[in-house]
Structure formats: C-alpha cells, structure tokens
Amino acid sequence: MKLLPLDSPELIELVASWLGKPENYKWLDFGSTVQQITPVTLKIMTQRDIHVFRIYTADDDDVPAGVVGLTNVDRRFKTASIWAVLGNKRYGGSTTEACDKILTLGFTELGLQAVNAWTLETNRPAQRVLERLQ
C-alpha cells in the first residue's frame, strides 16, 4: 500500500467524485454541517495546514483505492481527527492499513500527540476499522 499526496487536478477530481456520493458523504462532517465537498473546495482544503489528505492504494501499484485524512490538525495542541473513504469498493479491506499509515505520519512527521475519531453506531465498516486500530 502507498499513501500518495493529493496533488494533481485529476486526483482532486477523483476524490471529490468519491466524496460526492451519498453512500460516502452521509458519514462525513467537515464542520458547520458541510458534508459534500466540491473539487474547488477540496483543492482549497489541500492548501491549508489544518488538513492532511492522502490517496491510498490497495497494493504497491498506483491505482487509487480511497482517501484518508487528518483534519482539524492543530500543531499547537498537537491534535487532529482522522477519517477515511473507500472510493473504489473493489479494494475493501485496505482502509485499516491506510488509517494506520496516516496515523504513523501524523505522530512521527507532524508531531501529533492525540488523534480522535468518531463514527455513527450504524456505520459498522467504520467501527470495524477503528476497532482494528486499537
């Protein structure tokens, strides 16, 4: 698995298309009740220090499987929140590893000391990912 930066218009469009699907955005909250993200909004978010997004692949190639992110990154308090969306449902099972890798990035490269996550009680796939990360 690889974590790749969200650094091209094509990748931003791809991730925005994943985040624009009701089966994905119904679980998200980007603050102030914002759930749907447009490519323009996503591009702006990638340029702000409070967000760290990475495309993840299911294996060692560069075929995108999903997106994982740290949001509300506060470098002063060394905290953030984690979230992920499996964009290509063919690659189920890779989200846990992607979350593990971005947590490693957050704690080692960003110097975070606490990362929180939440999920709705009806989102069993997300609950399973969080349980495996413990």
XYZ file of N, CA, C and O in Angstrom:
536
model
N 0.834 -1.179 0.000
C 0.000 0.000 0.000
C 0.876 1.239 0.000
O 1.916 1.268 0.645
N 0.392 2.248 -0.713
C 1.074 3.535 -0.732
C 0.106 4.621 -0.305
O -1.092 4.537 -0.567
N 0.638 5.641 0.332
C -0.087 6.886 0.563
C 0.491 7.910 -0.403
O 1.693 8.159 -0.391
N -0.355 8.469 -1.236
C 0.083 9.416 -2.260
C -0.526 10.784 -1.991
O -1.694 10.878 -1.603
N 0.234 11.842 -2.209
C -0.319 13.181 -1.994
C -1.460 13.471 -2.965
O -1.489 12.973 -4.088
N -2.362 14.267 -2.519
C -3.496 14.718 -3.337
C -3.039 15.998 -4.029
O -3.369 17.101 -3.611
N -2.249 15.832 -5.101
C -1.523 16.978 -5.650
C -1.719 17.223 -7.139
O -0.947 17.949 -7.752
N -2.747 16.630 -7.724
C -2.996 16.898 -9.140
C -4.489 17.132 -9.341
O -5.315 16.624 -8.568
N -4.839 17.884 -10.375
C -6.266 18.116 -10.655
C -7.034 16.806 -10.861
O -8.184 16.687 -10.431
N -6.396 15.813 -11.465
C -7.066 14.537 -11.706
C -7.383 13.822 -10.389
O -8.473 13.271 -10.226
N -6.438 13.811 -9.464
C -6.678 13.163 -8.171
C -7.720 13.925 -7.358
O -8.549 13.316 -6.681
N -7.674 15.242 -7.420
C -8.671 16.054 -6.708
C -10.065 15.767 -7.267
O -11.026 15.600 -6.509
N -10.189 15.682 -8.575
C -11.477 15.348 -9.202
C -11.946 13.963 -8.770
O -13.124 13.754 -8.468
N -11.030 13.000 -8.755
C -11.373 11.640 -8.368
C -11.884 11.595 -6.933
O -12.946 11.023 -6.647
N -11.139 12.203 -6.016
C -11.537 12.192 -4.605
C -12.852 12.943 -4.420
O -13.740 12.486 -3.691
N -13.019 14.073 -5.086
C -14.270 14.827 -4.987
C -15.440 13.983 -5.488
O -16.535 14.037 -4.918
N -15.214 13.184 -6.521
C -16.296 12.321 -7.017
C -16.656 11.262 -5.978
O -17.826 10.944 -5.777
N -15.633 10.694 -5.294
C -15.918 9.742 -4.224
C -16.692 10.405 -3.095
O -17.660 9.861 -2.586
N -16.223 11.598 -2.689
C -16.858 12.291 -1.569
C -18.237 12.829 -1.930
O -19.028 13.161 -1.050
N -18.533 12.923 -3.215
C -19.830 13.418 -3.671
C -20.917 12.357 -3.731
O -22.069 12.660 -4.021
N -20.559 11.117 -3.456
C -21.546 10.036 -3.488
C -22.275 9.957 -2.148
O -21.634 9.935 -1.085
N -23.620 9.899 -2.187
C -24.387 9.853 -0.933
C -23.958 8.736 0.011
O -23.950 8.932 1.230
N -23.574 7.564 -0.521
C -23.178 6.467 0.361
C -21.880 6.769 1.101
O -21.550 6.109 2.085
N -21.138 7.778 0.655
C -19.914 8.197 1.344
C -20.142 9.447 2.184
O -19.775 9.482 3.356
N -20.727 10.489 1.595
C -20.816 11.742 2.346
C -21.807 11.695 3.495
O -21.747 12.517 4.410
N -22.700 10.727 3.510
C -23.657 10.653 4.620
C -22.958 10.418 5.959
O -23.518 10.687 7.013
N -21.716 9.920 5.912
C -20.967 9.645 7.137
C -20.008 10.776 7.517
O -19.358 10.716 8.554
N -19.874 11.795 6.685
C -18.845 12.811 6.874
C -19.392 14.091 7.489
O -20.564 14.409 7.348
N -18.508 14.817 8.143
C -18.836 16.130 8.691
C -17.563 16.962 8.651
O -16.634 16.735 9.416
N -17.520 17.909 7.719
C -16.359 18.780 7.598
C -16.551 20.098 8.338
O -15.889 21.077 8.066
N -17.473 20.123 9.291
C -17.725 21.307 10.102
C -18.854 22.141 9.532
O -19.082 22.178 8.332
N -19.591 22.777 10.420
C -20.719 23.634 10.047
C -21.700 22.898 9.145
O -22.221 23.447 8.183
N -21.926 21.638 9.434
C -22.844 20.755 8.706
C -22.481 20.556 7.236
O -23.299 20.131 6.435
N -21.234 20.814 6.860
C -20.775 20.581 5.490
C -20.447 19.106 5.334
O -19.620 18.571 6.069
N -21.110 18.457 4.378
C -20.854 17.048 4.121
C -20.318 16.826 2.714
O -19.461 15.985 2.519
N -20.842 17.560 1.746
C -20.407 17.386 0.371
C -19.280 18.354 0.042
O -19.339 19.526 0.377
N -18.264 17.838 -0.619
C -17.089 18.624 -0.978
C -16.994 18.690 -2.500
O -17.059 17.658 -3.177
N -16.809 19.876 -3.022
C -16.613 20.053 -4.457
C -15.112 19.994 -4.760
O -14.287 20.147 -3.848
N -14.743 19.815 -6.030
C -13.321 19.840 -6.364
C -12.642 21.147 -5.958
O -11.506 21.130 -5.483
N -13.330 22.273 -6.100
C -12.746 23.567 -5.726
C -12.517 23.623 -4.215
O -11.444 24.023 -3.754
N -13.505 23.197 -3.460
C -13.363 23.185 -2.000
C -12.231 22.257 -1.575
O -11.421 22.600 -0.715
N -12.171 21.089 -2.191
C -11.117 20.130 -1.859
C -9.742 20.693 -2.184
O -8.804 20.550 -1.400
N -9.611 21.358 -3.304
C -8.336 21.987 -3.690
C -7.904 23.000 -2.628
O -6.741 23.024 -2.208
N -8.838 23.828 -2.186
C -8.538 24.822 -1.140
C -8.137 24.115 0.155
O -7.171 24.511 0.818
N -8.860 23.057 0.501
C -8.552 22.323 1.732
C -7.144 21.739 1.695
O -6.456 21.716 2.714
N -6.695 21.267 0.520
C -5.361 20.682 0.417
C -4.261 21.717 0.625
O -3.123 21.364 0.920
N -4.605 22.993 0.479
C -3.618 24.063 0.615
C -3.549 24.626 2.028
O -2.712 25.479 2.303
N -4.399 24.150 2.915
C -4.420 24.644 4.291
C -3.720 23.662 5.223
O -3.833 22.455 5.061
N -3.005 24.194 6.202
C -2.247 23.356 7.129
C -3.128 22.523 8.068
O -2.621 21.625 8.733
N -4.413 22.825 8.138
C -5.267 22.085 9.070
C -5.781 20.769 8.483
O -6.503 20.035 9.154
N -5.422 20.488 7.228
C -5.836 19.241 6.580
C -4.617 18.534 5.989
O -3.755 19.172 5.389
N -4.584 17.222 6.143
C -3.574 16.389 5.506
C -4.334 15.236 4.861
O -4.930 14.413 5.558
N -4.357 15.198 3.545
C -5.066 14.162 2.807
C -4.083 13.322 2.018
O -3.126 13.848 1.459
N -4.385 12.033 1.909
C -3.589 11.147 1.084
C -4.520 10.168 0.374
O -5.453 9.638 0.965
N -4.221 9.942 -0.896
C -4.847 8.854 -1.637
C -4.148 7.586 -1.157
O -2.939 7.601 -0.942
N -4.898 6.518 -0.987
C -4.226 5.253 -0.691
C -4.529 4.232 -1.777
O -5.557 4.273 -2.421
N -3.548 3.368 -1.983
C -3.684 2.303 -2.962
C -3.913 0.995 -2.212
O -3.572 0.882 -1.028
N -4.466 0.023 -2.896
C -4.741 -1.256 -2.246
C -3.504 -2.140 -2.174
O -3.417 -3.029 -1.358
N -2.557 -1.882 -3.040
C -1.330 -2.673 -3.049
C -0.184 -1.762 -3.470
O -0.282 -0.548 -3.309
N 0.875 -2.309 -4.006
C 2.040 -1.499 -4.320
C 1.965 -0.722 -5.625
O 2.906 -0.034 -5.988
N 0.856 -0.833 -6.354
C 0.761 -0.032 -7.571
C 0.165 1.341 -7.233
O -0.028 1.673 -6.069
N -0.092 2.122 -8.232
C -0.580 3.480 -8.008
C -2.070 3.636 -8.286
O -2.551 4.753 -8.442
N -2.823 2.544 -8.343
C -4.264 2.625 -8.579
C -4.946 3.072 -7.288
O -4.877 2.379 -6.271
N -5.600 4.231 -7.296
C -6.235 4.743 -6.080
C -7.385 3.859 -5.595
O -8.217 3.424 -6.391
N -7.399 3.596 -4.306
C -8.475 2.815 -3.696
C -9.379 3.702 -2.852
O -10.582 3.480 -2.766
N -8.792 4.715 -2.197
C -9.576 5.575 -1.322
C -8.770 6.780 -0.887
O -7.659 7.018 -1.368
N -9.359 7.516 0.036
C -8.705 8.706 0.573
C -8.771 8.638 2.095
O -9.766 8.192 2.668
N -7.686 9.040 2.730
C -7.619 9.091 4.181
C -7.124 10.482 4.556
O -6.329 11.082 3.830
N -7.640 11.002 5.664
C -7.250 12.356 6.019
C -7.150 12.604 7.510
O -7.768 11.912 8.317
N -6.349 13.581 7.820
C -6.310 14.161 9.160
C -6.879 15.562 9.009
O -6.419 16.330 8.161
N -7.900 15.875 9.775
C -8.491 17.207 9.723
C -8.411 17.848 11.095
O -8.124 17.187 12.087
N -8.663 19.128 11.107
C -8.548 19.908 12.342
C -7.179 19.701 12.978
O -7.052 19.571 14.198
N -6.159 19.659 12.133
C -4.793 19.492 12.627
C -4.403 20.779 13.354
O -4.392 21.853 12.771
N -4.133 20.631 14.637
C -3.741 21.773 15.467
C -2.310 21.518 15.929
O -2.062 20.708 16.820
N -1.383 22.206 15.294
C 0.035 21.964 15.592
C 0.435 22.506 16.963
O 1.400 22.028 17.554
N -0.300 23.458 17.466
C -0.001 23.988 18.799
C -0.374 22.968 19.878
O 0.396 22.687 20.785
N -1.597 22.424 19.768
C -2.055 21.442 20.755
C -1.714 20.006 20.350
O -1.954 19.071 21.104
N -1.184 19.852 19.126
C -0.726 18.563 18.618
C -1.851 17.530 18.546
O -1.700 16.375 18.954
N -2.995 17.974 17.994
C -4.166 17.116 17.885
C -4.717 17.137 16.455
O -4.409 18.047 15.671
N -5.543 16.142 16.147
C -6.221 16.071 14.850
C -7.340 15.047 14.952
O -7.457 14.320 15.941
N -8.144 14.987 13.898
C -9.167 13.954 13.739
C -8.856 13.183 12.466
O -8.351 13.754 11.502
N -9.174 11.908 12.466
C -8.917 11.054 11.309
C -10.231 10.643 10.663
O -11.244 10.495 11.351
N -10.196 10.472 9.342
C -11.344 9.948 8.600
C -10.823 9.277 7.338
O -9.691 9.509 6.921
N -11.661 8.444 6.745
C -11.284 7.757 5.507
C -12.535 7.423 4.707
O -13.613 7.230 5.270
N -12.357 7.350 3.399
C -13.423 6.917 2.495
C -12.816 5.933 1.505
O -11.828 6.246 0.839
N -13.400 4.751 1.439
C -13.027 3.781 0.428
C -13.750 4.181 -0.850
O -14.966 4.058 -0.942
N -13.008 4.703 -1.802
C -13.614 5.192 -3.037
C -13.926 4.096 -4.023
O -14.977 4.060 -4.635
N -13.006 3.163 -4.177
C -13.175 2.047 -5.093
C -13.499 0.820 -4.251
O -12.608 0.209 -3.661
N -14.775 0.473 -4.181
C -15.237 -0.591 -3.284
C -14.626 -1.956 -3.608
O -14.689 -2.862 -2.787
N -14.000 -2.094 -4.781
C -13.287 -3.327 -5.131
C -12.160 -3.638 -4.161
O -11.728 -4.770 -4.029
N -11.642 -2.585 -3.521
C -10.471 -2.735 -2.666
C -10.821 -2.717 -1.183
O -10.059 -2.230 -0.357
N -11.968 -3.245 -0.839
C -12.357 -3.327 0.561
C -11.295 -4.031 1.386
O -10.637 -4.956 0.906
N -11.129 -3.590 2.598
C -10.126 -4.185 3.473
C -8.826 -3.416 3.544
O -7.969 -3.729 4.357
N -8.661 -2.422 2.703
C -7.407 -1.662 2.705
C -7.473 -0.396 3.556
O -6.448 0.222 3.809
N -8.644 -0.030 4.029
C -8.807 1.218 4.777
C -8.095 1.178 6.126
O -7.518 2.176 6.546
N -8.113 0.042 6.782
C -7.439 -0.056 8.085
C -5.951 0.239 7.945
O -5.386 1.011 8.726
N -5.314 -0.356 6.955
C -3.883 -0.117 6.747
C -3.619 1.343 6.391
O -2.637 1.937 6.851
N -4.505 1.949 5.593
C -4.347 3.360 5.229
C -4.441 4.249 6.474
O -3.649 5.183 6.643
N -5.383 3.944 7.353
C -5.518 4.719 8.594
C -4.287 4.545 9.469
O -3.788 5.515 10.058
N -3.787 3.328 9.560
C -2.578 3.063 10.335
C -1.406 3.888 9.798
O -0.655 4.500 10.567
N -1.272 3.926 8.476
C -0.156 4.664 7.868
C -0.283 6.170 8.080
O 0.714 6.844 8.345
N -1.495 6.714 7.974
C -1.610 8.169 8.165
C -1.465 8.528 9.646
O -0.976 9.608 9.976
N -1.844 7.627 10.530
C -1.592 7.874 11.953
C -0.094 7.892 12.231
O 0.395 8.748 12.985
N 0.637 6.984 11.625
C 2.093 6.981 11.765
C 2.669 8.296 11.256
O 3.518 8.916 11.918
N 2.212 8.743 10.095
C 2.650 10.032 9.550
C 2.333 11.163 10.528
O 3.168 12.031 10.799
N 1.121 11.147 11.058
C 0.712 12.202 11.991
C 1.562 12.248 13.251
O 1.984 13.317 13.691
N 1.823 11.083 13.832
C 2.588 11.048 15.077
C 4.084 11.261 14.858
O 4.741 11.879 15.690
N 4.625 10.785 13.748
C 6.066 10.918 13.531
C 6.434 12.209 12.816
O 7.258 12.974 13.306
N 5.830 12.468 11.668
C 6.214 13.632 10.872
C 5.562 14.939 11.333
O 6.173 16.001 11.256
N 4.301 14.854 11.782
C 3.600 16.077 12.196
C 3.738 16.351 13.688
O 3.366 17.424 14.156
N 4.233 15.391 14.444
C 4.418 15.574 15.882
C 3.126 15.580 16.681
O 3.083 16.124 17.789
N 2.082 14.966 16.147
C 0.822 14.918 16.890
C 0.966 14.055 18.132
O 1.787 13.134 18.172
N 0.152 14.380 19.145
C 0.151 13.592 20.369
C -1.194 12.935 20.638
O -1.282 12.023 21.449
N -2.243 13.408 19.944
C -3.577 12.827 20.117
C -4.355 12.965 18.813
O -4.354 14.026 18.196
N -4.981 11.872 18.407
C -5.838 11.874 17.223
C -7.144 11.221 17.635
O -7.158 10.155 18.236
N -8.250 11.898 17.303
C -9.547 11.319 17.650
C -10.296 10.909 16.399
O -9.973 11.336 15.295
N -11.274 10.053 16.621
C -12.126 9.570 15.541
C -13.514 9.355 16.113
O -13.677 9.106 17.304
N -14.489 9.449 15.242
C -15.861 9.157 15.656
C -16.559 8.447 14.500
O -16.134 8.538 13.360
N -17.592 7.748 14.837
C -18.430 7.116 13.830
C -19.838 6.984 14.381
O -20.034 6.988 15.603
N -20.778 6.878 13.485
C -22.155 6.640 13.894
C -22.321 5.164 14.235
O -21.638 4.304 13.675
N -23.241 4.869 15.134
C -23.432 3.477 15.530
C -23.925 2.608 14.382
O -23.765 1.380 14.420
N -24.458 3.205 13.340
C -24.947 2.433 12.187
C -23.881 2.223 11.120
O -24.122 1.523 10.139
N -22.696 2.784 11.292
C -21.624 2.635 10.312
C -20.679 1.515 10.765
O -19.568 1.755 11.234
N -21.115 0.289 10.596
C -20.334 -0.868 11.042
C -18.964 -0.974 10.378
O -17.986 -1.311 11.043
N -18.836 -0.693 9.059
C -17.489 -0.775 8.474
C -16.490 0.163 9.167
O -15.362 -0.231 9.448
N -16.913 1.371 9.478
C -16.023 2.312 10.164
C -15.706 1.835 11.575
O -14.574 1.971 12.049
N -16.682 1.263 12.245
C -16.443 0.735 13.586
C -15.403 -0.382 13.553
O -14.520 -0.444 14.421
N -15.481 -1.247 12.545
C -14.509 -2.334 12.438
C -13.096 -1.787 12.206
O -12.123 -2.295 12.792
N -12.981 -0.756 11.376
C -11.659 -0.142 11.138
C -11.120 0.402 12.446
O -9.966 0.152 12.821
N -11.949 1.139 13.185
C -11.483 1.741 14.443
C -11.115 0.669 15.463
O -10.134 0.812 16.198
N -11.880 -0.397 15.523
C -11.568 -1.492 16.455
C -10.214 -2.119 16.129
O -9.455 -2.456 17.033
N -9.904 -2.248 14.861
C -8.639 -2.863 14.450
C -7.443 -1.953 14.724
O -6.319 -2.431 14.843
N -7.680 -0.659 14.808
C -6.587 0.288 15.045
C -6.175 0.350 16.500
O -5.123 0.886 16.819
N -6.958 -0.169 17.389
C -6.650 -0.073 18.816
C -5.409 -0.822 19.177
O -5.031 -1.804 18.726
